[in-house]
């Protein structure tokens, strides 16, 4: 089968080849034919080494497809079901799962660092990103990693729910619990930021400001729910105009940089909520001082995978899409083929594209 392989961090090109095979299935595994998969900034972070992963590796973690085969002990899905891939399967028994934080479960994530699900060139092992590796025609995941979805939801839309939409919308609905009538600022209007904006709109926020240096992204931010959009240098004036200088009730950071985290911190009002959604590097330190941490009364929170329990949230978000309350079509900047992935990664590095989706036959 076909797939795209990263041999070493920093490689200019992915190795797109057609000799991949899958490791044998276990009794609790599910084999999925990937029908659509996103080209997400987290994939780029694996390619450039920001997110450490075992090598060689097939990137891709945001995907949807059709179940081809299930292990003997699997009852949650059956062949023919449409599913969304969950790159953080919850084991159900670890300390995080038992306190209802399945998005923090590391059981299968750690397993993906030692168990290679793919083979190429005969019998050379290859890993799958976050236990997935959806930049391939088929994958094997634990049953918790394949969540059944309404077959009326197109695969391209369902794929986005697998990561970007759940991460961003969940940050607003689950982590921040944005209140109706509140004010929101979102720093970064990429795929995650636009998803946060949609979550804030769904929550009933009345003022939603998108901040992005690329003015080309402002129109789409407004289309999906932002009431205003500015560049970073225009932010001080926007704070004065929209909040009377006091700052926003909720400030979301959707880039993954210490500088943009500080921008969100400074844009929040005293006593406001600062939610970090972007995935940053381990050596990028946020320079907050102890005085401000106490006396500004702000709460800084992380939002990993939107604080979601995907068993509920994937079908819930699919329902919002079907009801016309969640705009997924506007989030797709291009539909491409697997053979075009090197061009797609180059475009992602350029920062202009939103979410490219690989459509597989």
Coordinates of N, CA, C and O in Angstrom, one line a residue, residues 128-236:
X128 N 3.9 5.0 13.3 CA 2.9 5.9 12.9 C 2.8 7.0 13.9 O 2.8 6.8 15.1
X129 N 2.7 8.2 13.4 CA 2.6 9.4 14.3 C 1.4 9.3 15.3 O 0.3 9.0 14.9
X130 N 1.8 9.5 16.5 CA 0.8 9.4 17.6 C 0.0 8.1 17.5 O -1.2 8.1 17.9
X131 N 0.6 7.0 17.1 CA -0.1 5.8 17.0 C -1.0 5.6 15.8 O -1.6 4.6 15.6
X132 N -1.0 6.7 14.9 CA -1.9 6.7 13.7 C -1.0 6.5 12.5 O -0.9 5.3 12.0
X133 N -0.5 7.5 11.9 CA 0.2 7.4 10.6 C -0.8 7.5 9.5 O -0.8 6.6 8.6
X134 N -1.7 8.5 9.5 CA -2.8 8.5 8.6 C -2.4 9.0 7.2 O -3.3 9.0 6.3
X135 N -1.1 9.3 7.0 CA -0.7 9.6 5.6 C -0.3 8.3 4.9 O 0.7 8.1 4.3
X136 N -1.2 7.4 5.0 CA -1.1 6.1 4.4 C -2.5 5.6 4.0 O -3.5 6.1 4.5
X137 N -2.6 4.6 3.2 CA -3.9 4.1 2.7 C -4.6 3.3 3.8 O -5.9 3.3 3.8
X138 N -3.9 2.6 4.7 CA -4.6 1.9 5.7 C -3.8 2.0 7.0 O -2.6 2.2 7.0
X139 N -4.4 1.9 8.1 CA -3.8 1.9 9.4 C -4.4 0.9 10.4 O -5.6 0.5 10.1
X140 N -3.7 0.5 11.4 CA -4.3 -0.3 12.5 C -4.2 0.6 13.8 O -3.2 1.1 14.1
X141 N -5.3 0.6 14.5 CA -5.4 1.4 15.7 C -6.1 0.5 16.8 O -6.9 -0.4 16.4
X142 N -5.9 0.8 18.1 CA -6.7 0.2 19.1 C -8.2 0.6 18.9 O -8.5 1.6 18.4
X143 N -9.1 -0.2 19.4 CA -10.5 0.1 19.2 C -10.9 1.4 19.7 O -11.8 2.1 19.1
X144 N -10.2 1.9 20.8 CA -10.5 3.2 21.3 C -10.1 4.4 20.3 O -10.5 5.5 20.5
X145 N -9.3 4.0 19.3 CA -8.8 5.0 18.4 C -9.7 5.1 17.1 O -9.3 5.9 16.2
X146 N -10.8 4.4 17.1 CA -11.7 4.5 15.9 C -13.1 4.7 16.5 O -13.8 3.9 17.0
X147 N -13.6 6.0 16.3 CA -14.9 6.4 16.9 C -15.9 6.5 15.7 O -15.7 7.3 14.8
X148 N -16.9 5.7 15.9 CA -18.0 5.7 14.8 C -18.6 7.1 14.6 O -18.9 7.8 15.6
X149 N -18.9 7.4 13.4 CA -19.5 8.7 13.1 C -20.6 8.5 12.1 O -20.6 7.5 11.3
X150 N -21.6 9.4 12.0 CA -22.7 9.3 11.1 C -22.1 9.3 9.7 O -21.4 10.1 9.2
X151 N -22.5 8.3 8.9 CA -22.0 8.1 7.5 C -22.4 9.3 6.6 O -21.9 9.4 5.5
X152 N -23.4 10.1 7.0 CA -23.8 11.2 6.2 C -22.8 12.4 6.2 O -22.8 13.3 5.4
X153 N -21.9 12.3 7.2 CA -20.8 13.3 7.3 C -19.7 13.0 6.3 O -19.1 11.9 6.4
X154 N -19.4 13.9 5.4 CA -18.3 13.5 4.4 C -17.0 13.2 5.1 O -16.7 13.8 6.2
X155 N -16.2 12.4 4.5 CA -14.9 12.0 5.1 C -14.0 13.2 5.4 O -13.3 13.2 6.4
X156 N -14.0 14.1 4.4 CA -13.1 15.3 4.6 C -13.5 16.1 5.8 O -12.6 16.6 6.5
X157 N -14.8 16.3 6.0 CA -15.3 17.0 7.2 C -15.0 16.2 8.5 O -14.5 16.8 9.5
X158 N -15.2 14.9 8.4 CA -15.0 14.1 9.6 C -13.5 14.1 10.0 O -13.2 14.1 11.2
X159 N -12.7 14.1 9.0 CA -11.2 14.1 9.3 C -10.8 15.3 10.1 O -10.1 15.2 11.1
X160 N -11.4 16.5 9.8 CA -11.1 17.7 10.5 C -11.5 17.6 12.0 O -10.9 18.1 12.9
X161 N -12.6 16.9 12.2 CA -13.1 16.7 13.6 C -12.0 15.9 14.4 O -11.9 16.1 15.6
X162 N -11.3 15.1 13.7 CA -10.3 14.2 14.4 C -9.2 15.0 15.1 O -8.6 14.4 16.0
X163 N -8.9 16.2 14.8 CA -7.9 17.0 15.5 C -8.3 18.4 15.6 O -8.6 18.9 16.7
X164 N -8.1 19.2 14.5 CA -8.2 20.6 14.6 C -9.5 21.2 15.2 O -9.5 22.1 16.0
X165 N -10.6 20.6 14.7 CA -11.9 21.1 15.2 C -12.2 20.8 16.6 O -12.6 21.6 17.4
X166 N -11.9 19.5 17.0 CA -12.0 19.1 18.4 C -11.1 19.9 19.3 O -11.5 20.4 20.4
X167 N -9.9 20.2 18.9 CA -8.9 20.9 19.7 C -9.4 22.3 19.9 O -9.4 22.9 21.0
X168 N -9.8 23.0 18.8 CA -10.2 24.4 18.9 C -11.6 24.6 19.5 O -11.8 25.4 20.5
X169 N -12.6 24.0 19.0 CA -14.0 24.1 19.5 C -14.0 23.6 21.0 O -14.6 24.3 21.8
X170 N -13.3 22.5 21.2 CA -13.3 22.0 22.6 C -12.6 23.0 23.6 O -13.0 23.1 24.7
X171 N -11.6 23.7 23.1 CA -10.9 24.7 24.0 C -11.9 25.7 24.5 O -11.9 26.2 25.6
X172 N -12.9 26.1 23.6 CA -13.9 27.1 24.0 C -15.0 26.5 24.8 O -15.4 27.1 25.9
X173 N -15.5 25.3 24.4 CA -16.6 24.7 25.1 C -16.3 24.0 26.3 O -16.9 24.1 27.4
X174 N -15.2 23.2 26.3 CA -14.8 22.3 27.4 C -13.9 23.0 28.4 O -14.1 22.9 29.6
X175 N -12.8 23.5 27.9 CA -11.7 24.1 28.8 C -12.1 25.4 29.3 O -12.2 25.6 30.6
X176 N -12.4 26.4 28.5 CA -12.8 27.7 29.0 C -14.2 27.8 29.4 O -14.5 28.6 30.3
X177 N -15.1 27.0 28.8 CA -16.5 27.1 29.1 C -17.0 28.6 28.9 O -17.5 29.2 29.8
X178 N -16.7 29.1 27.7 CA -17.1 30.5 27.4 C -18.5 30.8 27.7 O -19.4 30.0 27.3
X179 N -18.8 31.8 28.4 CA -20.1 32.2 28.8 C -20.8 33.1 27.7 O -20.1 33.9 27.0
X180 N -22.1 32.9 27.5 CA -22.8 33.8 26.6 C -22.7 35.2 27.0 O -22.6 35.6 28.1
X181 N -22.5 36.1 26.0 CA -22.4 37.5 26.2 C -21.0 38.0 26.5 O -20.7 39.2 26.8
X182 N -20.0 37.1 26.6 CA -18.6 37.4 27.0 C -17.8 37.9 25.8 O -18.2 37.9 24.6
X183 N -16.6 38.4 26.1 CA -15.7 38.9 25.1 C -14.5 37.9 25.0 O -14.0 37.4 26.0
X184 N -14.1 37.7 23.7 CA -13.1 36.7 23.4 C -12.1 37.3 22.4 O -12.4 37.9 21.5
X185 N -10.8 37.0 22.7 CA -9.7 37.3 21.7 C -9.0 36.0 21.4 O -8.8 35.2 22.3
X186 N -8.7 35.8 20.1 CA -8.1 34.5 19.6 C -6.8 35.0 18.9 O -6.9 35.6 17.8
X187 N -5.6 34.6 19.4 CA -4.4 35.0 18.8 C -3.9 33.8 17.9 O -3.6 32.7 18.4
X188 N -4.0 34.1 16.6 CA -3.7 33.1 15.6 C -4.9 32.6 14.9 O -5.8 32.1 15.5
X189 N -5.0 32.9 13.6 CA -6.2 32.5 12.8 C -5.9 31.4 11.8 O -6.5 31.4 10.7
X190 N -5.1 30.4 12.2 CA -5.0 29.2 11.4 C -6.1 28.3 11.7 O -7.2 28.7 12.2
X191 N -5.9 27.0 11.4 CA -7.0 26.0 11.6 C -7.5 25.9 13.0 O -8.7 25.8 13.3
X192 N -6.5 25.9 14.0 CA -6.9 25.8 15.4 C -7.6 27.1 15.8 O -8.7 27.0 16.5
X193 N -7.1 28.2 15.5 CA -7.7 29.5 15.9 C -9.1 29.7 15.3 O -10.0 30.1 16.0
X194 N -9.3 29.3 14.1 CA -10.6 29.4 13.5 C -11.6 28.5 14.2 O -12.8 28.8 14.3
X195 N -11.1 27.3 14.6 CA -12.0 26.4 15.4 C -12.3 27.0 16.7 O -13.5 26.8 17.2
X196 N -11.4 27.7 17.4 CA -11.7 28.3 18.6 C -12.7 29.4 18.4 O -13.7 29.5 19.2
X197 N -12.6 30.2 17.3 CA -13.6 31.2 17.0 C -15.0 30.6 16.8 O -15.9 31.1 17.4
X198 N -15.0 29.5 16.2 CA -16.3 28.8 16.0 C -16.9 28.4 17.3 O -18.1 28.5 17.6
X199 N -16.0 27.8 18.2 CA -16.5 27.4 19.5 C -17.0 28.6 20.3 O -18.0 28.5 21.0
X200 N -16.3 29.8 20.2 CA -16.8 31.0 20.9 C -18.1 31.4 20.4 O -19.0 31.9 21.2
X201 N -18.3 31.4 19.1 CA -19.5 31.8 18.5 C -20.7 30.8 19.0 O -21.7 31.3 19.3
X202 N -20.4 29.5 18.9 CA -21.4 28.6 19.4 C -21.8 28.8 20.8 O -22.9 28.6 21.2
X203 N -20.8 29.2 21.6 CA -21.0 29.5 23.1 C -21.8 30.7 23.3 O -22.3 30.9 24.5
X204 N -21.9 31.6 22.3 CA -22.7 32.8 22.5 C -21.9 34.0 22.9 O -22.5 35.0 23.3
X205 N -20.6 34.0 22.7 CA -19.8 35.2 22.9 C -20.2 36.3 21.9 O -20.5 36.0 20.8
X206 N -20.3 37.5 22.4 CA -20.8 38.6 21.6 C -19.7 39.4 20.9 O -20.0 40.1 19.9
X207 N -18.5 39.4 21.5 CA -17.4 40.0 20.8 C -16.3 39.0 20.7 O -15.8 38.4 21.7
X208 N -15.9 38.8 19.4 CA -14.8 37.8 19.1 C -13.8 38.4 18.2 O -14.1 38.7 17.1
X209 N -12.6 38.7 18.7 CA -11.6 39.3 18.0 C -10.5 38.3 17.5 O -9.9 37.6 18.4
X210 N -10.3 38.2 16.2 CA -9.2 37.4 15.7 C -7.9 38.3 15.5 O -8.0 39.4 15.0
X211 N -6.8 37.7 15.9 CA -5.5 38.5 15.8 C -4.6 37.6 14.9 O -4.2 36.5 15.3
X212 N -4.2 38.1 13.8 CA -3.2 37.4 12.9 C -2.5 38.4 12.0 O -3.1 39.3 11.5
X213 N -1.2 38.2 11.9 CA -0.4 39.1 11.1 C -0.8 39.1 9.6 O -0.5 40.0 8.9
X214 N -1.4 38.0 9.1 CA -1.7 37.9 7.7 C -3.2 38.4 7.5 O -4.1 37.7 7.9
X215 N -3.3 39.5 6.9 CA -4.6 40.1 6.7 C -5.4 39.2 5.8 O -6.7 39.3 5.8
X216 N -4.8 38.4 5.0 CA -5.5 37.5 4.1 C -6.4 36.5 4.9 O -7.3 35.9 4.3
X217 N -6.1 36.3 6.2 CA -6.9 35.3 7.0 C -8.1 36.0 7.7 O -8.9 35.3 8.2
X218 N -8.1 37.3 7.6 CA -9.1 38.0 8.4 C -10.5 37.8 7.9 O -11.5 37.6 8.7
X219 N -10.7 37.7 6.6 CA -12.0 37.6 6.0 C -12.6 36.2 6.4 O -13.8 36.1 6.8
X220 N -11.8 35.2 6.4 CA -12.3 33.8 6.7 C -12.6 33.8 8.2 O -13.6 33.2 8.7
X221 N -11.8 34.5 9.1 CA -12.1 34.5 10.5 C -13.4 35.1 10.8 O -14.2 34.6 11.6
X222 N -13.8 36.2 10.0 CA -15.1 36.8 10.2 C -16.2 35.9 9.6 O -17.3 35.8 10.2
X223 N -15.9 35.2 8.6 CA -16.9 34.3 8.0 C -17.4 33.2 9.0 O -18.5 32.9 9.1
X224 N -16.4 32.7 9.8 CA -16.7 31.6 10.7 C -17.1 32.1 12.1 O -17.5 31.3 12.9
X225 N -17.1 33.4 12.3 CA -17.6 33.8 13.6 C -17.0 35.0 14.3 O -17.5 35.5 15.2
X226 N -15.8 35.4 13.8 CA -15.2 36.6 14.5 C -16.0 37.9 14.2 O -16.4 38.1 13.0
X227 N -16.2 38.7 15.1 CA -16.8 40.0 14.9 C -15.9 41.0 14.5 O -16.3 42.0 13.8
X228 N -14.6 40.9 14.8 CA -13.5 41.8 14.4 C -12.2 41.0 14.1 O -12.1 39.9 14.6
X229 N -11.3 41.6 13.3 CA -10.0 41.0 13.0 C -9.0 42.1 12.9 O -9.3 43.1 12.2
X230 N -7.8 41.9 13.5 CA -6.8 42.8 13.4 C -5.4 42.1 13.3 O -5.3 40.9 13.6
X231 N -4.4 42.9 12.9 CA -3.0 42.4 13.0 C -2.5 42.7 14.4 O -3.1 43.5 15.2
X232 N -1.4 42.1 14.8 CA -0.9 42.2 16.2 C -0.6 43.7 16.6 O -0.9 44.1 17.7
X233 N -0.1 44.5 15.6 CA 0.2 45.9 15.9 C -1.1 46.7 16.1 O -1.0 47.8 16.7
X234 N -2.2 46.2 15.7 CA -3.5 46.9 15.9 C -4.2 46.5 17.1 O -5.3 47.0 17.5
X235 N -3.7 45.5 17.8 CA -4.3 44.9 19.0 C -4.5 45.9 20.1 O -5.6 46.0 20.7
X236 N -3.6 46.8 20.5 CA -3.8 47.7 21.6 C -5.0 48.6 21.3 O -5.8 48.9 22.2

